[in-house]
XYZ file of C-alpha atoms in Angstrom:
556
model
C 28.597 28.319 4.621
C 26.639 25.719 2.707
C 23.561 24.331 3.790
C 23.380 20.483 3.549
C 21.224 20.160 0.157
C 24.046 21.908 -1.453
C 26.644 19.880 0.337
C 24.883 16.933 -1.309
C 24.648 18.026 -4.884
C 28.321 18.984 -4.805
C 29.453 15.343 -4.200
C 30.871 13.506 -6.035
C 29.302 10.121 -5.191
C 30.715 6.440 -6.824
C 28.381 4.630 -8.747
C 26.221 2.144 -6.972
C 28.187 -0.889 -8.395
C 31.559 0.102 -7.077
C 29.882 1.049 -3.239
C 28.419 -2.678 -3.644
C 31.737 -4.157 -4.964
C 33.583 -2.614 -1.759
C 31.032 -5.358 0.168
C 31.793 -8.328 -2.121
C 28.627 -7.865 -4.002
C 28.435 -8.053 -7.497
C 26.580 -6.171 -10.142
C 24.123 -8.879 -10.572
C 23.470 -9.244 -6.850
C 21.890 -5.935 -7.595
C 19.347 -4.175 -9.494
C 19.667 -0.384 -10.266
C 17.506 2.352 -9.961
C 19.544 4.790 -12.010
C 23.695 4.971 -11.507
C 23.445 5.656 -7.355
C 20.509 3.475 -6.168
C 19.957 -0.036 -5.876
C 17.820 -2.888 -4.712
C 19.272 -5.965 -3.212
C 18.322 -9.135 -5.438
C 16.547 -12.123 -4.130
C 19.218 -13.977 -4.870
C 21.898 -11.940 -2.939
C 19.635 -12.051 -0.119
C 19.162 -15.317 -0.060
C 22.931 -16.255 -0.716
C 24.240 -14.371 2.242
C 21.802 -15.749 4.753
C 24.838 -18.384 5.352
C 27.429 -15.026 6.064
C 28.200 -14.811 9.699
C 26.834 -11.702 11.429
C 29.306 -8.562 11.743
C 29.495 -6.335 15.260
C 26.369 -3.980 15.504
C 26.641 -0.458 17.156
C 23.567 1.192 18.116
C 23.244 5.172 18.090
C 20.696 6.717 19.921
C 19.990 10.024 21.982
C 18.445 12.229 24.809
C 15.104 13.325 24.507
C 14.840 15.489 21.253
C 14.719 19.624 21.414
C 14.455 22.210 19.170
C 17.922 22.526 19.444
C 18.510 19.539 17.388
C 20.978 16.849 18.529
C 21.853 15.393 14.897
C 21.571 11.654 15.530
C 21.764 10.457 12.096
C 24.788 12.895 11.531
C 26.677 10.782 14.362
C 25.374 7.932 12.412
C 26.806 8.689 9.470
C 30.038 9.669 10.737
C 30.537 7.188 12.639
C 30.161 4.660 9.884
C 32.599 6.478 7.866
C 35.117 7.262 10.623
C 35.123 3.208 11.202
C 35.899 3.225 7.479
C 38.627 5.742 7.617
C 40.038 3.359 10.333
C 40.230 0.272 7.936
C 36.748 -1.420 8.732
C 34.771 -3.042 6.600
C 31.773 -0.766 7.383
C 27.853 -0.621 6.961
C 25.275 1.921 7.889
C 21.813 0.859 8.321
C 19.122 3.980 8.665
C 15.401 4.419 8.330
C 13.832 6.128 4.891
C 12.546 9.301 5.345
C 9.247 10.438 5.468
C 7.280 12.944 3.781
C 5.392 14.271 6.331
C 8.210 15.326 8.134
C 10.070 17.163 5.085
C 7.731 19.114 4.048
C 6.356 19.247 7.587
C 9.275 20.950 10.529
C 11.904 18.323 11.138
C 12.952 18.096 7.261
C 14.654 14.847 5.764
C 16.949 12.211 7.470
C 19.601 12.167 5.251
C 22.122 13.274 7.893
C 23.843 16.475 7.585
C 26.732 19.141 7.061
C 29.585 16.445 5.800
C 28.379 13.655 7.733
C 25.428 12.600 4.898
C 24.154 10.159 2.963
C 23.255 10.862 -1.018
C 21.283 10.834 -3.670
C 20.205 13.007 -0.941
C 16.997 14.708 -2.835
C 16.193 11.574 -4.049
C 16.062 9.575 -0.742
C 14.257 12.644 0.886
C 11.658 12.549 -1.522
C 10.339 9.124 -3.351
C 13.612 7.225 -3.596
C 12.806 3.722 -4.627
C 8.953 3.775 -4.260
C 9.348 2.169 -1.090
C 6.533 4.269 1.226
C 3.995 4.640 -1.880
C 4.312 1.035 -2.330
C 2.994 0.486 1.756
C 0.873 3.191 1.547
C -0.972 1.497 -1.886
C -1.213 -1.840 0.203
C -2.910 -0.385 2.939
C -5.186 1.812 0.763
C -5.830 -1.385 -0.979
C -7.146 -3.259 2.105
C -9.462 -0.425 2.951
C -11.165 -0.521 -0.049
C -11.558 -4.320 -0.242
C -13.061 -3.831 3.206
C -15.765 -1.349 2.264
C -16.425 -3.001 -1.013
C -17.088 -6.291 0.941
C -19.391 -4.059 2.652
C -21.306 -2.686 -0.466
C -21.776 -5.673 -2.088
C -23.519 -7.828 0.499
C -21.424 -7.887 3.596
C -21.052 -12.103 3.884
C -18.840 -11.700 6.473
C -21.343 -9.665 8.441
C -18.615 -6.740 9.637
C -19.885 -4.480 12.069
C -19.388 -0.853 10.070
C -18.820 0.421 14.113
C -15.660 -2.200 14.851
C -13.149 -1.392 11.884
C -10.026 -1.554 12.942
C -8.021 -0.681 10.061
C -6.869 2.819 9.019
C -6.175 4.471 5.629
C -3.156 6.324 5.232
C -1.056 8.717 3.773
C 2.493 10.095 3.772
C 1.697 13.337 4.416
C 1.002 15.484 7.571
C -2.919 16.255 7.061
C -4.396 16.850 10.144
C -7.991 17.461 8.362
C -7.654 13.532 7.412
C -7.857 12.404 11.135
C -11.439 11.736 11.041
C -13.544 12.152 7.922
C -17.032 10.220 6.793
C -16.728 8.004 3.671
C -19.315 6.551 1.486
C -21.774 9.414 1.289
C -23.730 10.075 -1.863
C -25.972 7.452 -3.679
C -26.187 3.994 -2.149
C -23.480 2.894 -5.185
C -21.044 5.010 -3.520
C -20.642 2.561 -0.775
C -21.941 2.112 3.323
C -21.647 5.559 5.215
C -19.414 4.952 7.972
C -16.859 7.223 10.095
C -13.030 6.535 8.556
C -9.553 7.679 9.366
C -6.107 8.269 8.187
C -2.787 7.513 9.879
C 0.598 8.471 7.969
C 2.013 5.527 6.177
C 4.754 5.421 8.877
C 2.877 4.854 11.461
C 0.937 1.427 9.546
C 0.860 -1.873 10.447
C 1.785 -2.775 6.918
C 4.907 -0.751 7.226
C 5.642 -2.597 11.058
C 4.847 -5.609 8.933
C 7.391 -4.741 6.272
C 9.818 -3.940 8.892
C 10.058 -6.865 10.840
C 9.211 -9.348 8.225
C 11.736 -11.953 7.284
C 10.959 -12.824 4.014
C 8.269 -12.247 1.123
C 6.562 -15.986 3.437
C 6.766 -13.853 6.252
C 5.515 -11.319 5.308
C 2.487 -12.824 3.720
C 2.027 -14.650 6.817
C 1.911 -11.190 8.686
C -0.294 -9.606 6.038
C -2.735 -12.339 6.361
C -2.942 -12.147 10.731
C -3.760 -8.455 10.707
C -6.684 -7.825 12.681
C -8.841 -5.140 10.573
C -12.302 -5.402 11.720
C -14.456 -7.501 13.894
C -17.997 -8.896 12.916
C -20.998 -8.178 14.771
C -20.655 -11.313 17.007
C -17.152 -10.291 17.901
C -15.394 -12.805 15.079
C -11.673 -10.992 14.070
C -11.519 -9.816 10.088
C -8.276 -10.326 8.622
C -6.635 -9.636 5.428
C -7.071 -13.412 4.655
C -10.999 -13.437 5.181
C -10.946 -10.825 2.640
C -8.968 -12.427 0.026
C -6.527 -9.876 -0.672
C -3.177 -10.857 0.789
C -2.183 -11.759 -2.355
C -2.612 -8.404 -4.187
C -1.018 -7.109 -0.982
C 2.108 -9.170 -1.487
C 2.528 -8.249 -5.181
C 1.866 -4.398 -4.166
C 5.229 -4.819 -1.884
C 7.428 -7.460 -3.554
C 10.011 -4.929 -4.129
C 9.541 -2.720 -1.859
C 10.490 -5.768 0.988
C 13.999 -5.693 -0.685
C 16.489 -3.214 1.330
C 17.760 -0.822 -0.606
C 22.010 0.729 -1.179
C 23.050 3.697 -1.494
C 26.297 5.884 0.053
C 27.593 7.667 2.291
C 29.588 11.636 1.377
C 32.785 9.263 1.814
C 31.021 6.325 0.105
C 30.433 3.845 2.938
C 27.650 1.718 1.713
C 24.268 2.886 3.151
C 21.250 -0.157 4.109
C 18.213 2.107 3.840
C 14.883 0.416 4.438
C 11.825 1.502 5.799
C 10.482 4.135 8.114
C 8.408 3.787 10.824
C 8.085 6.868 13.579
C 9.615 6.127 16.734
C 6.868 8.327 19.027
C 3.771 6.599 17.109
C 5.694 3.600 15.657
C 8.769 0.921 16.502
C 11.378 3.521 15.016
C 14.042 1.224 13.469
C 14.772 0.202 9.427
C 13.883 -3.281 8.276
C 14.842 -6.333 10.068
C 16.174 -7.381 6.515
C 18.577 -4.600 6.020
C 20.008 -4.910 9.223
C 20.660 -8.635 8.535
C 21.752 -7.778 5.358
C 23.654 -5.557 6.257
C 25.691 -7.310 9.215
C 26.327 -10.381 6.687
C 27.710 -7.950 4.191
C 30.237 -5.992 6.352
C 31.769 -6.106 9.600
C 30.947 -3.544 11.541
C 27.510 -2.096 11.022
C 26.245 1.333 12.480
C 22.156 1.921 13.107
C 20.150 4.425 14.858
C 16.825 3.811 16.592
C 14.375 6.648 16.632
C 14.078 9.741 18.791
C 15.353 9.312 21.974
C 16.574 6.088 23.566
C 13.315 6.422 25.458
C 11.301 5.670 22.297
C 13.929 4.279 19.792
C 16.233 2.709 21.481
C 13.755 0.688 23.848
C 11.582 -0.407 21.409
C 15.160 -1.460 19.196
C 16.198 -3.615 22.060
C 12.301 -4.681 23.738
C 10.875 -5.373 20.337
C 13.235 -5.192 17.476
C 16.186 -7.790 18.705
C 13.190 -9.733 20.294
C 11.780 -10.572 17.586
C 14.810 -10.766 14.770
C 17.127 -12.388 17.335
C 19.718 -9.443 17.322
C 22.373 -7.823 20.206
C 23.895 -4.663 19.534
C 28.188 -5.226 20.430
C 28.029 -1.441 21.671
C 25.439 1.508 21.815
C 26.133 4.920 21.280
C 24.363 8.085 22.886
C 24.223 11.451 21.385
C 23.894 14.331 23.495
C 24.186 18.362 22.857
C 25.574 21.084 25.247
C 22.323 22.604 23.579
C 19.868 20.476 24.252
C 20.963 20.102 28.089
C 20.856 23.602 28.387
C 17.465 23.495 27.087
C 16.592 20.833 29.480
C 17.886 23.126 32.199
C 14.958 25.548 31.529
C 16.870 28.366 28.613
C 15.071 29.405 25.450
C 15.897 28.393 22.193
C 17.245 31.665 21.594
C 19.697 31.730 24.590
C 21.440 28.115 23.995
C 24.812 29.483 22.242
C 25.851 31.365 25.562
C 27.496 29.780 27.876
C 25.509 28.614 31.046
C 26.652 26.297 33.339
C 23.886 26.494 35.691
C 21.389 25.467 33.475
C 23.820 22.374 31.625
C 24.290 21.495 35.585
C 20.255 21.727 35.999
C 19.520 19.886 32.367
C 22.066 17.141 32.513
C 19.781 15.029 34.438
C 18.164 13.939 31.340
C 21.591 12.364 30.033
C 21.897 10.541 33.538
C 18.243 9.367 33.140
C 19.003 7.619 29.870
C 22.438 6.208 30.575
C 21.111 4.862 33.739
C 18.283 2.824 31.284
C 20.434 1.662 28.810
C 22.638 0.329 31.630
C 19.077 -1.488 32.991
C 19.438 -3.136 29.007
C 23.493 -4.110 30.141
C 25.244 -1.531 28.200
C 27.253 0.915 29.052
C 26.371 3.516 26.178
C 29.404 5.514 24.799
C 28.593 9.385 25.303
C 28.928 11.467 22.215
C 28.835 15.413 22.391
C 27.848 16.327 18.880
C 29.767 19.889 19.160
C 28.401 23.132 18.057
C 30.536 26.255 17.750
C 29.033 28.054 20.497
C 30.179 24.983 23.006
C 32.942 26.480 25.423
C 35.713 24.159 27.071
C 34.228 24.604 30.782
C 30.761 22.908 29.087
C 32.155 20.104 27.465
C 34.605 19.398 30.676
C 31.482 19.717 32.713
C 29.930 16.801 30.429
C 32.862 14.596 30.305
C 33.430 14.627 34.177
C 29.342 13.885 34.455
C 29.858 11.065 31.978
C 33.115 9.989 33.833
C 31.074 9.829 37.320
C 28.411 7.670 35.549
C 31.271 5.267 34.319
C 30.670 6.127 30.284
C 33.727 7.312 28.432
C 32.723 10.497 26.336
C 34.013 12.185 23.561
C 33.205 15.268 20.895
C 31.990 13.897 17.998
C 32.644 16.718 14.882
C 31.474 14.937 11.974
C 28.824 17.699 10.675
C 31.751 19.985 9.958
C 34.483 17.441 9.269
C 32.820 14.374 8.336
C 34.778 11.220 9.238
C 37.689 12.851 10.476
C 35.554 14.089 12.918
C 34.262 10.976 14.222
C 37.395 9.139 14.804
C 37.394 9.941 18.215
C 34.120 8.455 18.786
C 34.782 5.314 16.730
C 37.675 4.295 18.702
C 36.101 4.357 21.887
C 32.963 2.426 20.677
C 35.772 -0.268 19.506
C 37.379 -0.113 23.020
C 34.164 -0.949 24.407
C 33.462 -3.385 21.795
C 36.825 -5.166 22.843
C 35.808 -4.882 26.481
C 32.653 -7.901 25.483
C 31.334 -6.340 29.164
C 28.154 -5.537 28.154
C 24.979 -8.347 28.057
C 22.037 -7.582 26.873
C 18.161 -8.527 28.342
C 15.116 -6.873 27.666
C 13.493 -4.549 30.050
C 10.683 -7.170 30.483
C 9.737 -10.941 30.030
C 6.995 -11.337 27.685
C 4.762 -13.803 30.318
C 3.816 -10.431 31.919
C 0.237 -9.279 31.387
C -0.110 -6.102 28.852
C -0.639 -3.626 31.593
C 2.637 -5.103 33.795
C 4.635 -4.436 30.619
C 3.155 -1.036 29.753
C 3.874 -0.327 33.618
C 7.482 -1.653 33.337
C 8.497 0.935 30.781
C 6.334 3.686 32.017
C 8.329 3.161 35.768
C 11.839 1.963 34.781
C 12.398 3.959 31.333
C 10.480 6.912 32.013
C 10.382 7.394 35.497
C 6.796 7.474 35.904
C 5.003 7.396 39.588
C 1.940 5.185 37.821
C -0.137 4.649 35.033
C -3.585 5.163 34.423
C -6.024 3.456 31.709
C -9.230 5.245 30.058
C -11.786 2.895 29.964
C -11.725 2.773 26.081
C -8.035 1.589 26.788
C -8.915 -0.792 29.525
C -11.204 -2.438 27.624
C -8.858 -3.110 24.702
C -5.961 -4.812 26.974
C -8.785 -7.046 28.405
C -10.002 -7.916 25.048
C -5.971 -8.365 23.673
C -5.489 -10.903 26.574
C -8.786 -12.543 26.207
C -7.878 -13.230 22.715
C -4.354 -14.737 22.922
C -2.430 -11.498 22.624
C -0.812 -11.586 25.650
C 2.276 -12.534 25.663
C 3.049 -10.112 22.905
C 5.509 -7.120 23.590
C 4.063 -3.451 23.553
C 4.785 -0.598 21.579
C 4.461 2.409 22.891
C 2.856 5.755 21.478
C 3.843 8.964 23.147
C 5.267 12.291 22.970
C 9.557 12.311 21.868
C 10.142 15.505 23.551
C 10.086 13.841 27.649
C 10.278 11.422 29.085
C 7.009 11.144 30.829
C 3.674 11.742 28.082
C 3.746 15.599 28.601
C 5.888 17.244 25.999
C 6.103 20.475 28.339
C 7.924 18.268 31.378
C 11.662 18.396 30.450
C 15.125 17.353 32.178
C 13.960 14.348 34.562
C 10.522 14.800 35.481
C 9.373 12.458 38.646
C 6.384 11.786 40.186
C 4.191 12.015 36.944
C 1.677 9.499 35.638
C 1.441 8.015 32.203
C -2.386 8.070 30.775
C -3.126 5.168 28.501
C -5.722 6.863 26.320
C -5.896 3.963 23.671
C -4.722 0.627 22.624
C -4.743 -2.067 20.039
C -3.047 -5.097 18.744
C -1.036 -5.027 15.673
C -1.023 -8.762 15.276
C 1.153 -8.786 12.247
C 3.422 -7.113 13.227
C 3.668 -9.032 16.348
C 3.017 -6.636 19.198
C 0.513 -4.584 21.461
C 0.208 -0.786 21.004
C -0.607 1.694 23.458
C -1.322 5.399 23.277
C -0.090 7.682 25.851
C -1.005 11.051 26.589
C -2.252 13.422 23.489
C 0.307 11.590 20.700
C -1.171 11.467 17.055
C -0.796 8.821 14.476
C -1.586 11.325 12.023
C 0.337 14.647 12.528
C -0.747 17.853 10.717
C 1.273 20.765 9.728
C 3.218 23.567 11.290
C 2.054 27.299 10.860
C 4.738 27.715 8.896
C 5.992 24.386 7.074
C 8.689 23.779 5.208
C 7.331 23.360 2.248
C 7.481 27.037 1.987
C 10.765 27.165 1.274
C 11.196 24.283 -1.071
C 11.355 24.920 -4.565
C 13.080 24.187 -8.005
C 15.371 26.793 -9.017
C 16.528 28.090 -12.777
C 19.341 25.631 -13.094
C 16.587 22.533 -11.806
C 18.158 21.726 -8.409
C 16.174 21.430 -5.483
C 16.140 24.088 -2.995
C 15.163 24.599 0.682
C 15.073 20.834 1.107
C 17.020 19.900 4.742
């Protein structure tokens, strides 16, 4: 059988001008990064601001196992089985990060014959995107600390920086480090930090941003120190917005690629969905839905994380409504749920599916709380037996969701047919309405207490003080009425990664929080989640290699 990286390099993908052309777009409406990549223009995006919007479809998932549940394969295959069914089809998906790559969870390019390609390129440094973010960031710490070192007019207190460097790369040894030791040229001692580049404000910023006016606008409210009298530092007192800008003029442009079937691919940005907002770019996704008529995204992790903070933050703020949403479960990861080892999952056990199911009915029953009635997609594994999947289907049946086997890792399209014509029967249905799970005029904590109760299930929250303290301060300083993101673990729904299925009477600790004010919300840390991750025992890099011939191996 072959693994997905040689999947990849056996396609035979169109050039990049054709997969545009198939849109309406011309070869000057884009620039190329070699034959299979390309960059929207300005112009383009500009031109087809006055396109109406096409029908979005929103895939997202139960709570994440080690299992896998292949999200972005349903993705994929969904796009293309809308394709195979005569739409004029889109995908929209997040870039991938390095971290996890070379890290445990590998690339997001999809997989088995539901992928999208170049897929070593995209997995690795594609269009520059992530080094571009990560060299804006990097550039605003060190105009901070030089401002420091060479007089300090703005009097920041070295104790109240705000701002992080970062990295796009799991290094856990990075977390907390001192800088500016040496001789006094070497700049003021202080304790610094690293985040990875996904989990920056400058890539929110770059997410949500409009337009290169936006997005200076953005750059310039950051909040990345305070002075000693308690005066905010932004990007703007420092003078550098407009190096920051030039840093990610391109890199604000979505990029194109394709799908193993050639349905053109909107992939843009990247940030985490457990320590982030976990969708691609505003831009893309407009792009995108003026370009085609159907468009197919994913929000991060499960619809706990991605999918609340897609519909809370993301349509909030870019004025968007998903026409149908899509949730991808495994028999696997339900047994899992149900309390079996990893090593157990292929046999058949209807006990435990019975016992883990409860997480599916947890996060149907919050998407409906959003007005949609997801469509349930098994994403079938060989070891699946009839009496499972029936068991599923008459679950999904009882919660009013139609449900159906989605095959598209080992048949690509084809195998997502199934799927796409229920999502277009529910689509034609125009039931579903969409509201946020909260009005913005509630205080910080009321929202944070919203989602921890209604999404998650949560009995209460609790605040350190260190957490406290930074609400107050948010709402004392206008941030108030901003929406929150929150931080915690993927794999449950309440903060504790070891409470599984549909854990109840738990409380959510609020060990942190800060305002992102260019990216236009309120973060808050829950439980023991890390904004920079560090490396498994064993991590994939291990395995990845060049081999005689030059192709990539070990890559997934």
């Amino acid at each position: 059988m072959l693994t997905d990286i040689e999947i990849a390099q056996q396609a035979e993908m169109k050039k990049i001008r054709d997969v545009a052309a198939g849109l309406g777009i011309t070869e000057d409406e884009i620039e190329n990064y070699g034959p299979y990549i390309a960059k929207f223009s300005d112009e383009y995006l500009k031109k087809s601001e006055n396109n109406p919007y096409g029908k979005l479809i929103l895939v997202t998932a139960i709570n994440p196992t080690p299992a896998g549940e292949g999200k972005t394969t349903v993705t994929v295959g969904l796009g293309d089985a809308l394709q195979r069914l005569g739409k004029k089809t889109a995908i929209a998906l997040r870039e991938p990060s390095l971290g996890p790559c070379f890290g445990v969870k590998g690339g997001a390019a999809g997989g088995g014959y539901a992928q999208v390609v170049p897929m070593e390129k995209l997995n690795l440094h594609f269009t520059g995107d992530f080094h571009a973010i990560t060299s804006a960031n990097n550039l605003l710490a060190a105009v901070l600390d030089n401002h420091m070192q060479q007089g300090n007019a703005l009097d920041i207190d070295p104790k109240r920086i705000i701002l992080k460097r970062c990295l796009d790369m799991n290094d856990r040894a990075l977390r907390n480090i001192v800088i500016g030791m040496g001789k006094k040229i070497d700049g003021v001692v202080r304790e610094d930090h690293f985040i990875i580049t996904v989990a920056s404000e400058v890539m929110a910023i770059l997410c949500l941003a409009e337009d290169l006016d936006d997005l200076k606008a953005r750059l310039s409210r950051m909040i990345v120190a305070y002075t000693r009298d308690g005066k905010a530092v932004t990007p703007a007192d420092l003078k550098c917005v407009g190096a920051m800008t030039v840093l990610l003029k391109d890199a604000i442009r979505p990029n194109l690629i394709q799908t193993l079937e050639h349905t053109p691919a909107f992939v843009h940005g990247g940030p985490f969905a457990n320590i982030a907002h976990g969708c691609n770019s505003v831009r893309a996704t407009r792009t995108a839905l003026r370009s085609a008529d159907y468009v197919v995204t994913e929000a991060g992790f499960g619809a706990d994380l991605g999918a609340e903070k897609f519909l809370d933050i993301k349509c909030r703020i870019a004025g968007l409504k998903p026409d149908a949403v899509v949730l991808v479960a495994t028999v696997r990861a339900l047994k899992y749920n149900g309390g079996v080892e990893k090593a157990e999952l292929s046999a058949e056990n209807m006990d435990a599916l019975k016992k883990g199911i409860v997480n599916l009915g947890k996060h149907i029953e919050n998407l409906k709380k959003f007005g949609f009635t997801p469509v349930v997609t098994l994403n079938r594994f060989v070891s699946d037996t009839d009496a499972e999947i029936d068991y599923v289907r008459s679950f999904c049946a009882e919660q009013g969701c139609e449900m159906t086997v989605s095959e598209v890792w080992a048949k690509g399209g084809e195998g997502g047919i199934p799927l796409a014509e229920a999502v277009l029967r529910q689509i034609d249905k125009n039931t579903d309405e969409y509201h946020p799970i909260y009005d913005t005029a509630l205080s910080l904590r009321e929202k944070i207490e919203t989602i921890s109760r209604e999404i998650y299930g949560a009995a209460g929250v609790e605040y350190t003080a260190e957490a406290a303290k930074a609400l107050d301060t948010a709402e004392k300083e206008g941030f108030g009425s901003l929406p929150v993101c929150m931080a915690k673990t993927q794999y449950s729904l309440s903060d504790d990664p070891k409470l599984l299925g549909r854990p109840e009477g738990f409380t959510v600790i609020i060990r942190e929080a800060y305002v992102s004010a260019g990216a236009g919300f309120v973060v808050a840390i829950a439980g023991s989640i890390m904004t920079m991750p560090g490396l498994p025992k064993v991590p994939a890099a291990e395995r990845i290699d060049i081999d005689e011939n030059g192709l990539t191996v070990g890559l997934f």
